[in-house]
Amino acid sequence: MERRAYIAQVPIDCDLDVTTVQRSRKVIDGLIDDGCRRIVLNMSGCSYLDSAGMALLFREIRRMREAGGLVSLVNVSDRVLRSLRIARVVDFAPVTGAGAHREVADLDPTVVPNWRTTLSVDARHLSQTRARVEQLVGRMPFSPDQMFDITLAVGEAMGNAVDHTSGEGALVTIASYPDRVVIDVTDVGDGFEVRSASDIPHAGAADERGRGIRLMRLLADSVTISRRGTGKGTRVRLVKLVRSAQ
């Protein structure tokens, strides 16, 4: 059975200083050692970090890069963000300030994509489909870190299609626009819909669907999940915006 690189969100719910870094280091090291290749550090609970905290971040970013993965920081307070800029952590990992999530405007329905491609999802060889998606999206001006996130997000969507419908009739459609890529993953299952964040199922220890949705929302700029307009099945739409400056 193919093992997918998996994703984890780690809440940093305290200041990162000499008294707390060991606890966070144990958690992050354990994830990397277990094969996790995408870690999102939610810094909303951290209001201060000292040199020990900086050293921890540099160490874990470097470890993950060496393993072929990516660590990013989100919900970073202004005070902590200033420290990260001074230490140049922002040069080595994606860092997003608190409240900095970018709204995704709806596409003008008259806009025609630069190109559009549809692929069948091979449930037996998901890695080949992911590689083809990465190759196609690689035509666009995304950074390597953005490409990493796009590939993982699409992998999550395809994994859900396979888990819940055996992959029969599952498709991936990629549409390239000047300011974004839009990727639809469709299946022919019973159909599932998420109208708002409150509709996302709670993800317990034995649950997969709710966790996958939440992780996709971390990796893409927009995620919508709806029933297909014709016939049975679900459509997961992922949008990643092209940013001229990082």
PDB file of C-alpha atoms in Angstrom:
ATOM      1  CA  MET A   1       0.000   0.000   0.000  1.00  0.00           C
ATOM      2  CA  GLU A   2       1.281   3.444  -0.895  1.00  0.00           C
ATOM      3  CA  ARG A   3       2.161   5.682   2.052  1.00  0.00           C
ATOM      4  CA  ARG A   4       1.316   9.346   1.495  1.00  0.00           C
ATOM      5  CA  ALA A   5       3.242  12.217   2.987  1.00  0.00           C
ATOM      6  CA  TYR A   6       0.837  13.488   5.604  1.00  0.00           C
ATOM      7  CA  ILE A   7       0.108  16.865   7.121  1.00  0.00           C
ATOM      8  CA  ALA A   8      -0.219  18.077  10.699  1.00  0.00           C
ATOM      9  CA  GLN A   9      -1.209  21.315  12.396  1.00  0.00           C
ATOM     10  CA  VAL A  10       0.633  21.916  15.663  1.00  0.00           C
ATOM     11  CA  PRO A  11      -0.770  24.557  18.046  1.00  0.00           C
ATOM     12  CA  ILE A  12       1.912  26.624  19.770  1.00  0.00           C
ATOM     13  CA  ASP A  13      -0.180  27.650  22.763  1.00  0.00           C
ATOM     14  CA  CYS A  14       2.554  29.242  24.858  1.00  0.00           C
ATOM     15  CA  ASP A  15       5.555  31.531  24.543  1.00  0.00           C
ATOM     16  CA  LEU A  16       8.533  29.796  22.946  1.00  0.00           C
ATOM     17  CA  ASP A  17      11.350  30.296  25.420  1.00  0.00           C
ATOM     18  CA  VAL A  18      13.999  28.266  27.193  1.00  0.00           C
ATOM     19  CA  THR A  19      11.403  26.787  29.565  1.00  0.00           C
ATOM     20  CA  THR A  20       8.988  25.536  26.882  1.00  0.00           C
ATOM     21  CA  VAL A  21      10.965  24.638  23.753  1.00  0.00           C
ATOM     22  CA  GLN A  22      11.616  21.041  24.781  1.00  0.00           C
ATOM     23  CA  ARG A  23       7.903  20.234  24.804  1.00  0.00           C
ATOM     24  CA  SER A  24       7.377  21.672  21.323  1.00  0.00           C
ATOM     25  CA  ARG A  25      10.575  20.063  20.053  1.00  0.00           C
ATOM     26  CA  LYS A  26       9.393  16.622  21.202  1.00  0.00           C
ATOM     27  CA  VAL A  27       6.086  17.003  19.365  1.00  0.00           C
ATOM     28  CA  ILE A  28       7.603  18.276  16.110  1.00  0.00           C
ATOM     29  CA  ASP A  29      10.487  15.782  16.123  1.00  0.00           C
ATOM     30  CA  GLY A  30       8.008  12.956  16.671  1.00  0.00           C
ATOM     31  CA  LEU A  31       5.954  14.018  13.641  1.00  0.00           C
ATOM     32  CA  ILE A  32       9.002  14.297  11.382  1.00  0.00           C
ATOM     33  CA  ASP A  33      10.365  10.962  12.574  1.00  0.00           C
ATOM     34  CA  ASP A  34       6.987   9.342  11.848  1.00  0.00           C
ATOM     35  CA  GLY A  35       7.106  10.536   8.239  1.00  0.00           C
ATOM     36  CA  CYS A  36       5.107  13.763   8.365  1.00  0.00           C
ATOM     37  CA  ARG A  37       6.251  16.024   5.539  1.00  0.00           C
ATOM     38  CA  ARG A  38       4.074  19.127   6.067  1.00  0.00           C
ATOM     39  CA  ILE A  39       3.746  20.839   9.432  1.00  0.00           C
ATOM     40  CA  VAL A  40       1.792  24.029  10.041  1.00  0.00           C
ATOM     41  CA  LEU A  41       2.685  25.719  13.324  1.00  0.00           C
ATOM     42  CA  ASN A  42      -0.327  27.696  14.573  1.00  0.00           C
ATOM     43  CA  MET A  43       1.343  30.509  16.512  1.00  0.00           C
ATOM     44  CA  SER A  44      -1.868  32.191  17.762  1.00  0.00           C
ATOM     45  CA  GLY A  45      -1.032  31.317  21.377  1.00  0.00           C
ATOM     46  CA  CYS A  46       2.572  32.574  21.230  1.00  0.00           C
ATOM     47  CA  SER A  47       3.280  36.193  22.163  1.00  0.00           C
ATOM     48  CA  TYR A  48       7.051  35.969  22.702  1.00  0.00           C
ATOM     49  CA  LEU A  49      10.061  33.889  21.679  1.00  0.00           C
ATOM     50  CA  ASP A  50      13.637  34.095  22.846  1.00  0.00           C
ATOM     51  CA  SER A  51      16.859  32.761  21.320  1.00  0.00           C
ATOM     52  CA  ALA A  52      15.956  29.215  22.372  1.00  0.00           C
ATOM     53  CA  GLY A  53      12.661  29.545  20.514  1.00  0.00           C
ATOM     54  CA  MET A  54      14.452  30.870  17.440  1.00  0.00           C
ATOM     55  CA  ALA A  55      16.916  27.995  17.578  1.00  0.00           C
ATOM     56  CA  LEU A  56      14.032  25.518  17.758  1.00  0.00           C
ATOM     57  CA  LEU A  57      12.357  26.992  14.684  1.00  0.00           C
ATOM     58  CA  PHE A  58      15.576  27.022  12.659  1.00  0.00           C
ATOM     59  CA  ARG A  59      16.334  23.444  13.690  1.00  0.00           C
ATOM     60  CA  GLU A  60      12.916  22.065  12.777  1.00  0.00           C
ATOM     61  CA  ILE A  61      12.735  24.008   9.507  1.00  0.00           C
ATOM     62  CA  ARG A  62      16.135  22.630   8.535  1.00  0.00           C
ATOM     63  CA  ARG A  63      15.256  19.065   9.584  1.00  0.00           C
ATOM     64  CA  MET A  64      12.082  19.119   7.556  1.00  0.00           C
ATOM     65  CA  ARG A  65      13.798  20.603   4.498  1.00  0.00           C
ATOM     66  CA  GLU A  66      16.418  17.862   4.657  1.00  0.00           C
ATOM     67  CA  ALA A  67      13.603  15.294   4.770  1.00  0.00           C
ATOM     68  CA  GLY A  68      11.981  16.854   1.698  1.00  0.00           C
ATOM     69  CA  GLY A  69       9.125  18.532   3.553  1.00  0.00           C
ATOM     70  CA  LEU A  70       7.977  21.948   4.685  1.00  0.00           C
ATOM     71  CA  VAL A  71       7.272  23.768   7.961  1.00  0.00           C
ATOM     72  CA  SER A  72       5.261  26.998   7.940  1.00  0.00           C
ATOM     73  CA  LEU A  73       3.993  29.381  10.619  1.00  0.00           C
ATOM     74  CA  VAL A  74       0.508  30.901  10.638  1.00  0.00           C
ATOM     75  CA  ASN A  75      -1.433  33.322  12.878  1.00  0.00           C
ATOM     76  CA  VAL A  76       1.788  35.022  13.974  1.00  0.00           C
ATOM     77  CA  SER A  77       1.296  38.123  16.141  1.00  0.00           C
ATOM     78  CA  ASP A  78       2.852  41.428  15.075  1.00  0.00           C
ATOM     79  CA  ARG A  79       5.356  41.267  17.923  1.00  0.00           C
ATOM     80  CA  VAL A  80       6.517  37.749  17.107  1.00  0.00           C
ATOM     81  CA  LEU A  81       6.524  38.501  13.381  1.00  0.00           C
ATOM     82  CA  ARG A  82       8.932  41.378  13.985  1.00  0.00           C
ATOM     83  CA  SER A  83      11.272  39.029  15.865  1.00  0.00           C
ATOM     84  CA  LEU A  84      11.072  36.473  13.040  1.00  0.00           C
ATOM     85  CA  ARG A  85      11.950  39.135  10.502  1.00  0.00           C
ATOM     86  CA  ILE A  86      14.926  40.337  12.530  1.00  0.00           C
ATOM     87  CA  ALA A  87      16.184  36.748  12.845  1.00  0.00           C
ATOM     88  CA  ARG A  88      15.401  36.180   9.134  1.00  0.00           C
ATOM     89  CA  VAL A  89      13.279  33.106   9.829  1.00  0.00           C
ATOM     90  CA  VAL A  90      10.945  34.489   7.143  1.00  0.00           C
ATOM     91  CA  ASP A  91      13.705  33.818   4.589  1.00  0.00           C
ATOM     92  CA  PHE A  92      13.564  30.082   5.250  1.00  0.00           C
ATOM     93  CA  ALA A  93       9.901  29.248   5.874  1.00  0.00           C
ATOM     94  CA  PRO A  94       6.473  30.623   4.892  1.00  0.00           C
ATOM     95  CA  VAL A  95       5.204  32.902   7.686  1.00  0.00           C
ATOM     96  CA  THR A  96       1.684  34.369   7.793  1.00  0.00           C
ATOM     97  CA  GLY A  97       0.649  37.067  10.223  1.00  0.00           C
ATOM     98  CA  ALA A  98      -2.532  36.947  12.279  1.00  0.00           C
ATOM     99  CA  GLY A  99      -5.549  38.010  10.237  1.00  0.00           C
ATOM    100  CA  ALA A 100      -3.547  37.952   7.004  1.00  0.00           C
ATOM    101  CA  HIS A 101      -5.635  35.345   5.197  1.00  0.00           C
ATOM    102  CA  ARG A 102      -6.405  36.626   1.733  1.00  0.00           C
ATOM    103  CA  GLU A 103      -9.993  36.645   0.513  1.00  0.00           C
ATOM    104  CA  VAL A 104     -10.525  34.913  -2.810  1.00  0.00           C
ATOM    105  CA  ALA A 105     -12.798  36.888  -5.118  1.00  0.00           C
ATOM    106  CA  ASP A 106     -15.104  34.926  -7.394  1.00  0.00           C
ATOM    107  CA  LEU A 107     -13.969  34.547 -10.962  1.00  0.00           C
ATOM    108  CA  ASP A 108     -15.683  36.619 -13.603  1.00  0.00           C
ATOM    109  CA  PRO A 109     -17.750  33.971 -15.439  1.00  0.00           C
ATOM    110  CA  THR A 110     -16.756  35.542 -18.773  1.00  0.00           C
ATOM    111  CA  VAL A 111     -13.052  34.897 -18.160  1.00  0.00           C
ATOM    112  CA  VAL A 112     -11.684  31.997 -20.172  1.00  0.00           C
ATOM    113  CA  PRO A 113      -8.827  29.951 -18.654  1.00  0.00           C
ATOM    114  CA  ASN A 114      -5.424  30.013 -20.267  1.00  0.00           C
ATOM    115  CA  TRP A 115      -5.633  26.240 -20.395  1.00  0.00           C
ATOM    116  CA  ARG A 116      -7.672  23.431 -18.854  1.00  0.00           C
ATOM    117  CA  THR A 117      -6.809  19.741 -18.476  1.00  0.00           C
ATOM    118  CA  THR A 118      -8.754  16.800 -17.030  1.00  0.00           C
ATOM    119  CA  LEU A 119      -7.095  13.657 -15.663  1.00  0.00           C
ATOM    120  CA  SER A 120      -8.530  10.375 -14.453  1.00  0.00           C
ATOM    121  CA  VAL A 121      -7.599   9.448 -10.892  1.00  0.00           C
ATOM    122  CA  ASP A 122      -5.862   6.080 -10.828  1.00  0.00           C
ATOM    123  CA  ALA A 123      -6.784   4.676  -7.410  1.00  0.00           C
ATOM    124  CA  ARG A 124      -3.967   2.127  -7.652  1.00  0.00           C
ATOM    125  CA  HIS A 125      -1.277   4.674  -8.463  1.00  0.00           C
ATOM    126  CA  LEU A 126      -2.171   7.961  -6.809  1.00  0.00           C
ATOM    127  CA  SER A 127       1.467   9.037  -6.854  1.00  0.00           C
ATOM    128  CA  GLN A 128       1.437   9.084 -10.661  1.00  0.00           C
ATOM    129  CA  THR A 129      -1.649  11.297 -10.748  1.00  0.00           C
ATOM    130  CA  ARG A 130      -0.129  13.645  -8.145  1.00  0.00           C
ATOM    131  CA  ALA A 131       3.068  13.846 -10.166  1.00  0.00           C
ATOM    132  CA  ARG A 132       1.120  14.751 -13.306  1.00  0.00           C
ATOM    133  CA  VAL A 133      -0.834  17.439 -11.424  1.00  0.00           C
ATOM    134  CA  GLU A 134       2.439  18.872 -10.099  1.00  0.00           C
ATOM    135  CA  GLN A 135       3.913  18.873 -13.594  1.00  0.00           C
ATOM    136  CA  LEU A 136       0.927  20.743 -15.040  1.00  0.00           C
ATOM    137  CA  VAL A 137       0.623  23.304 -12.234  1.00  0.00           C
ATOM    138  CA  GLY A 138       4.388  23.778 -12.459  1.00  0.00           C
ATOM    139  CA  ARG A 139       3.787  25.734 -15.669  1.00  0.00           C
ATOM    140  CA  MET A 140       2.474  28.565 -13.498  1.00  0.00           C
ATOM    141  CA  PRO A 141       4.575  31.054 -11.474  1.00  0.00           C
ATOM    142  CA  PHE A 142       4.259  29.327  -8.104  1.00  0.00           C
ATOM    143  CA  SER A 143       7.137  29.040  -5.649  1.00  0.00           C
ATOM    144  CA  PRO A 144       8.423  25.569  -4.668  1.00  0.00           C
ATOM    145  CA  ASP A 145       6.677  25.928  -1.290  1.00  0.00           C
ATOM    146  CA  GLN A 146       3.378  26.809  -2.968  1.00  0.00           C
ATOM    147  CA  MET A 147       3.785  23.835  -5.303  1.00  0.00           C
ATOM    148  CA  PHE A 148       4.374  21.603  -2.289  1.00  0.00           C
ATOM    149  CA  ASP A 149       1.112  22.777  -0.714  1.00  0.00           C
ATOM    150  CA  ILE A 150      -0.887  22.473  -3.942  1.00  0.00           C
ATOM    151  CA  THR A 151       0.298  18.916  -4.478  1.00  0.00           C
ATOM    152  CA  LEU A 152      -0.572  17.918  -0.917  1.00  0.00           C
ATOM    153  CA  ALA A 153      -3.985  19.573  -1.053  1.00  0.00           C
ATOM    154  CA  VAL A 154      -4.854  17.794  -4.293  1.00  0.00           C
ATOM    155  CA  GLY A 155      -3.532  14.569  -2.806  1.00  0.00           C
ATOM    156  CA  GLU A 156      -5.888  14.969   0.161  1.00  0.00           C
ATOM    157  CA  ALA A 157      -8.850  15.552  -2.158  1.00  0.00           C
ATOM    158  CA  MET A 158      -7.965  12.557  -4.309  1.00  0.00           C
ATOM    159  CA  GLY A 159      -7.418  10.447  -1.196  1.00  0.00           C
ATOM    160  CA  ASN A 160     -10.922  11.302  -0.002  1.00  0.00           C
ATOM    161  CA  ALA A 161     -12.352  10.341  -3.391  1.00  0.00           C
ATOM    162  CA  VAL A 162     -10.614   6.981  -3.223  1.00  0.00           C
ATOM    163  CA  ASP A 163     -11.422   6.350   0.443  1.00  0.00           C
ATOM    164  CA  HIS A 164     -15.119   7.086   0.092  1.00  0.00           C
ATOM    165  CA  THR A 165     -15.888   5.952  -3.467  1.00  0.00           C
ATOM    166  CA  SER A 166     -13.047   3.529  -4.329  1.00  0.00           C
ATOM    167  CA  GLY A 167     -11.896   6.037  -6.920  1.00  0.00           C
ATOM    168  CA  GLU A 168     -14.316   4.850  -9.589  1.00  0.00           C
ATOM    169  CA  GLY A 169     -15.009   7.722 -11.991  1.00  0.00           C
ATOM    170  CA  ALA A 170     -12.882  10.196 -10.024  1.00  0.00           C
ATOM    171  CA  LEU A 171     -11.429  13.055 -12.076  1.00  0.00           C
ATOM    172  CA  VAL A 172      -9.051  15.980 -11.540  1.00  0.00           C
ATOM    173  CA  THR A 173      -9.613  19.095 -13.663  1.00  0.00           C
ATOM    174  CA  ILE A 174      -6.958  21.837 -13.617  1.00  0.00           C
ATOM    175  CA  ALA A 175      -7.752  25.296 -14.989  1.00  0.00           C
ATOM    176  CA  SER A 176      -5.068  27.994 -15.213  1.00  0.00           C
ATOM    177  CA  TYR A 177      -5.969  31.689 -14.955  1.00  0.00           C
ATOM    178  CA  PRO A 178      -3.668  34.735 -14.812  1.00  0.00           C
ATOM    179  CA  ASP A 179      -4.181  35.142 -11.045  1.00  0.00           C
ATOM    180  CA  ARG A 180      -4.938  31.588  -9.876  1.00  0.00           C
ATOM    181  CA  VAL A 181      -5.180  27.894 -10.508  1.00  0.00           C
ATOM    182  CA  VAL A 182      -8.533  26.198  -9.954  1.00  0.00           C
ATOM    183  CA  ILE A 183      -8.466  22.447  -9.358  1.00  0.00           C
ATOM    184  CA  ASP A 184     -11.647  20.369  -9.184  1.00  0.00           C
ATOM    185  CA  VAL A 185     -11.571  16.828  -7.826  1.00  0.00           C
ATOM    186  CA  THR A 186     -14.862  15.070  -8.571  1.00  0.00           C
ATOM    187  CA  ASP A 187     -16.206  11.634  -7.758  1.00  0.00           C
ATOM    188  CA  VAL A 188     -19.420   9.669  -8.341  1.00  0.00           C
ATOM    189  CA  GLY A 189     -20.195   8.783  -4.737  1.00  0.00           C
ATOM    190  CA  ASP A 190     -23.278   9.630  -2.702  1.00  0.00           C
ATOM    191  CA  GLY A 191     -22.376  13.316  -2.530  1.00  0.00           C
ATOM    192  CA  PHE A 192     -21.186  15.549   0.289  1.00  0.00           C
ATOM    193  CA  GLU A 193     -21.456  19.279   0.899  1.00  0.00           C
ATOM    194  CA  VAL A 194     -19.847  21.872   3.179  1.00  0.00           C
ATOM    195  CA  ARG A 195     -21.591  25.240   3.077  1.00  0.00           C
ATOM    196  CA  SER A 196     -19.540  26.932   5.817  1.00  0.00           C
ATOM    197  CA  ALA A 197     -16.705  26.234   8.241  1.00  0.00           C
ATOM    198  CA  SER A 198     -19.273  25.263  10.892  1.00  0.00           C
ATOM    199  CA  ASP A 199     -20.420  22.390   8.654  1.00  0.00           C
ATOM    200  CA  ILE A 200     -17.024  20.689   8.741  1.00  0.00           C
ATOM    201  CA  PRO A 201     -17.395  17.506  10.793  1.00  0.00           C
ATOM    202  CA  HIS A 202     -15.474  17.247  14.032  1.00  0.00           C
ATOM    203  CA  ALA A 203     -12.382  15.123  13.432  1.00  0.00           C
ATOM    204  CA  GLY A 204     -11.934  12.626  16.222  1.00  0.00           C
ATOM    205  CA  ALA A 205      -9.158  10.090  16.561  1.00  0.00           C
ATOM    206  CA  ALA A 206     -10.880   7.637  14.207  1.00  0.00           C
ATOM    207  CA  ASP A 207     -12.265  10.194  11.731  1.00  0.00           C
ATOM    208  CA  GLU A 208     -10.646  11.045   8.409  1.00  0.00           C
ATOM    209  CA  ARG A 209     -13.012  13.224   6.393  1.00  0.00           C
ATOM    210  CA  GLY A 210     -13.208  16.208   8.742  1.00  0.00           C
ATOM    211  CA  ARG A 211      -9.456  16.225   9.247  1.00  0.00           C
ATOM    212  CA  GLY A 212      -8.758  16.159   5.505  1.00  0.00           C
ATOM    213  CA  ILE A 213     -11.046  19.127   4.874  1.00  0.00           C
ATOM    214  CA  ARG A 214      -9.392  21.203   7.582  1.00  0.00           C
ATOM    215  CA  LEU A 215      -5.941  20.394   6.252  1.00  0.00           C
ATOM    216  CA  MET A 216      -6.884  21.317   2.695  1.00  0.00           C
ATOM    217  CA  ARG A 217      -8.112  24.667   3.999  1.00  0.00           C
ATOM    218  CA  LEU A 218      -4.649  25.274   5.457  1.00  0.00           C
ATOM    219  CA  LEU A 219      -2.924  24.503   2.164  1.00  0.00           C
ATOM    220  CA  ALA A 220      -5.169  26.246  -0.372  1.00  0.00           C
ATOM    221  CA  ASP A 221      -6.481  29.812  -0.506  1.00  0.00           C
ATOM    222  CA  SER A 222     -10.031  28.565  -0.976  1.00  0.00           C
ATOM    223  CA  VAL A 223     -11.742  25.187  -0.601  1.00  0.00           C
ATOM    224  CA  THR A 224     -15.358  24.558  -1.529  1.00  0.00           C
ATOM    225  CA  ILE A 225     -17.076  21.198  -1.273  1.00  0.00           C
ATOM    226  CA  SER A 226     -20.412  20.661  -2.953  1.00  0.00           C
ATOM    227  CA  ARG A 227     -22.564  18.077  -4.640  1.00  0.00           C
ATOM    228  CA  ARG A 228     -22.078  17.826  -8.368  1.00  0.00           C
ATOM    229  CA  GLY A 229     -24.586  19.696 -10.475  1.00  0.00           C
ATOM    230  CA  THR A 230     -25.436  16.659 -12.566  1.00  0.00           C
ATOM    231  CA  GLY A 231     -25.620  13.093 -11.381  1.00  0.00           C
ATOM    232  CA  LYS A 232     -24.218  11.755  -8.126  1.00  0.00           C
ATOM    233  CA  GLY A 233     -21.005  12.692  -6.450  1.00  0.00           C
ATOM    234  CA  THR A 234     -18.947  15.419  -4.807  1.00  0.00           C
ATOM    235  CA  ARG A 235     -16.842  18.242  -6.203  1.00  0.00           C
ATOM    236  CA  VAL A 236     -13.916  19.556  -4.175  1.00  0.00           C
ATOM    237  CA  ARG A 237     -12.685  22.852  -5.612  1.00  0.00           C
ATOM    238  CA  LEU A 238      -9.243  24.093  -4.595  1.00  0.00           C
ATOM    239  CA  VAL A 239      -8.014  27.573  -5.476  1.00  0.00           C
ATOM    240  CA  LYS A 240      -4.433  28.781  -5.130  1.00  0.00           C
ATOM    241  CA  LEU A 241      -3.723  32.416  -5.921  1.00  0.00           C
ATOM    242  CA  VAL A 242      -0.660  33.612  -7.793  1.00  0.00           C
ATOM    243  CA  ARG A 243       1.148  36.179  -5.682  1.00  0.00           C
ATOM    244  CA  SER A 244       3.531  38.561  -7.415  1.00  0.00           C
ATOM    245  CA  ALA A 245       5.496  39.186  -4.195  1.00  0.00           C
ATOM    246  CA  GLN A 246       6.209  36.742  -1.408  1.00  0.00           C
TER     247      GLN A 246
END
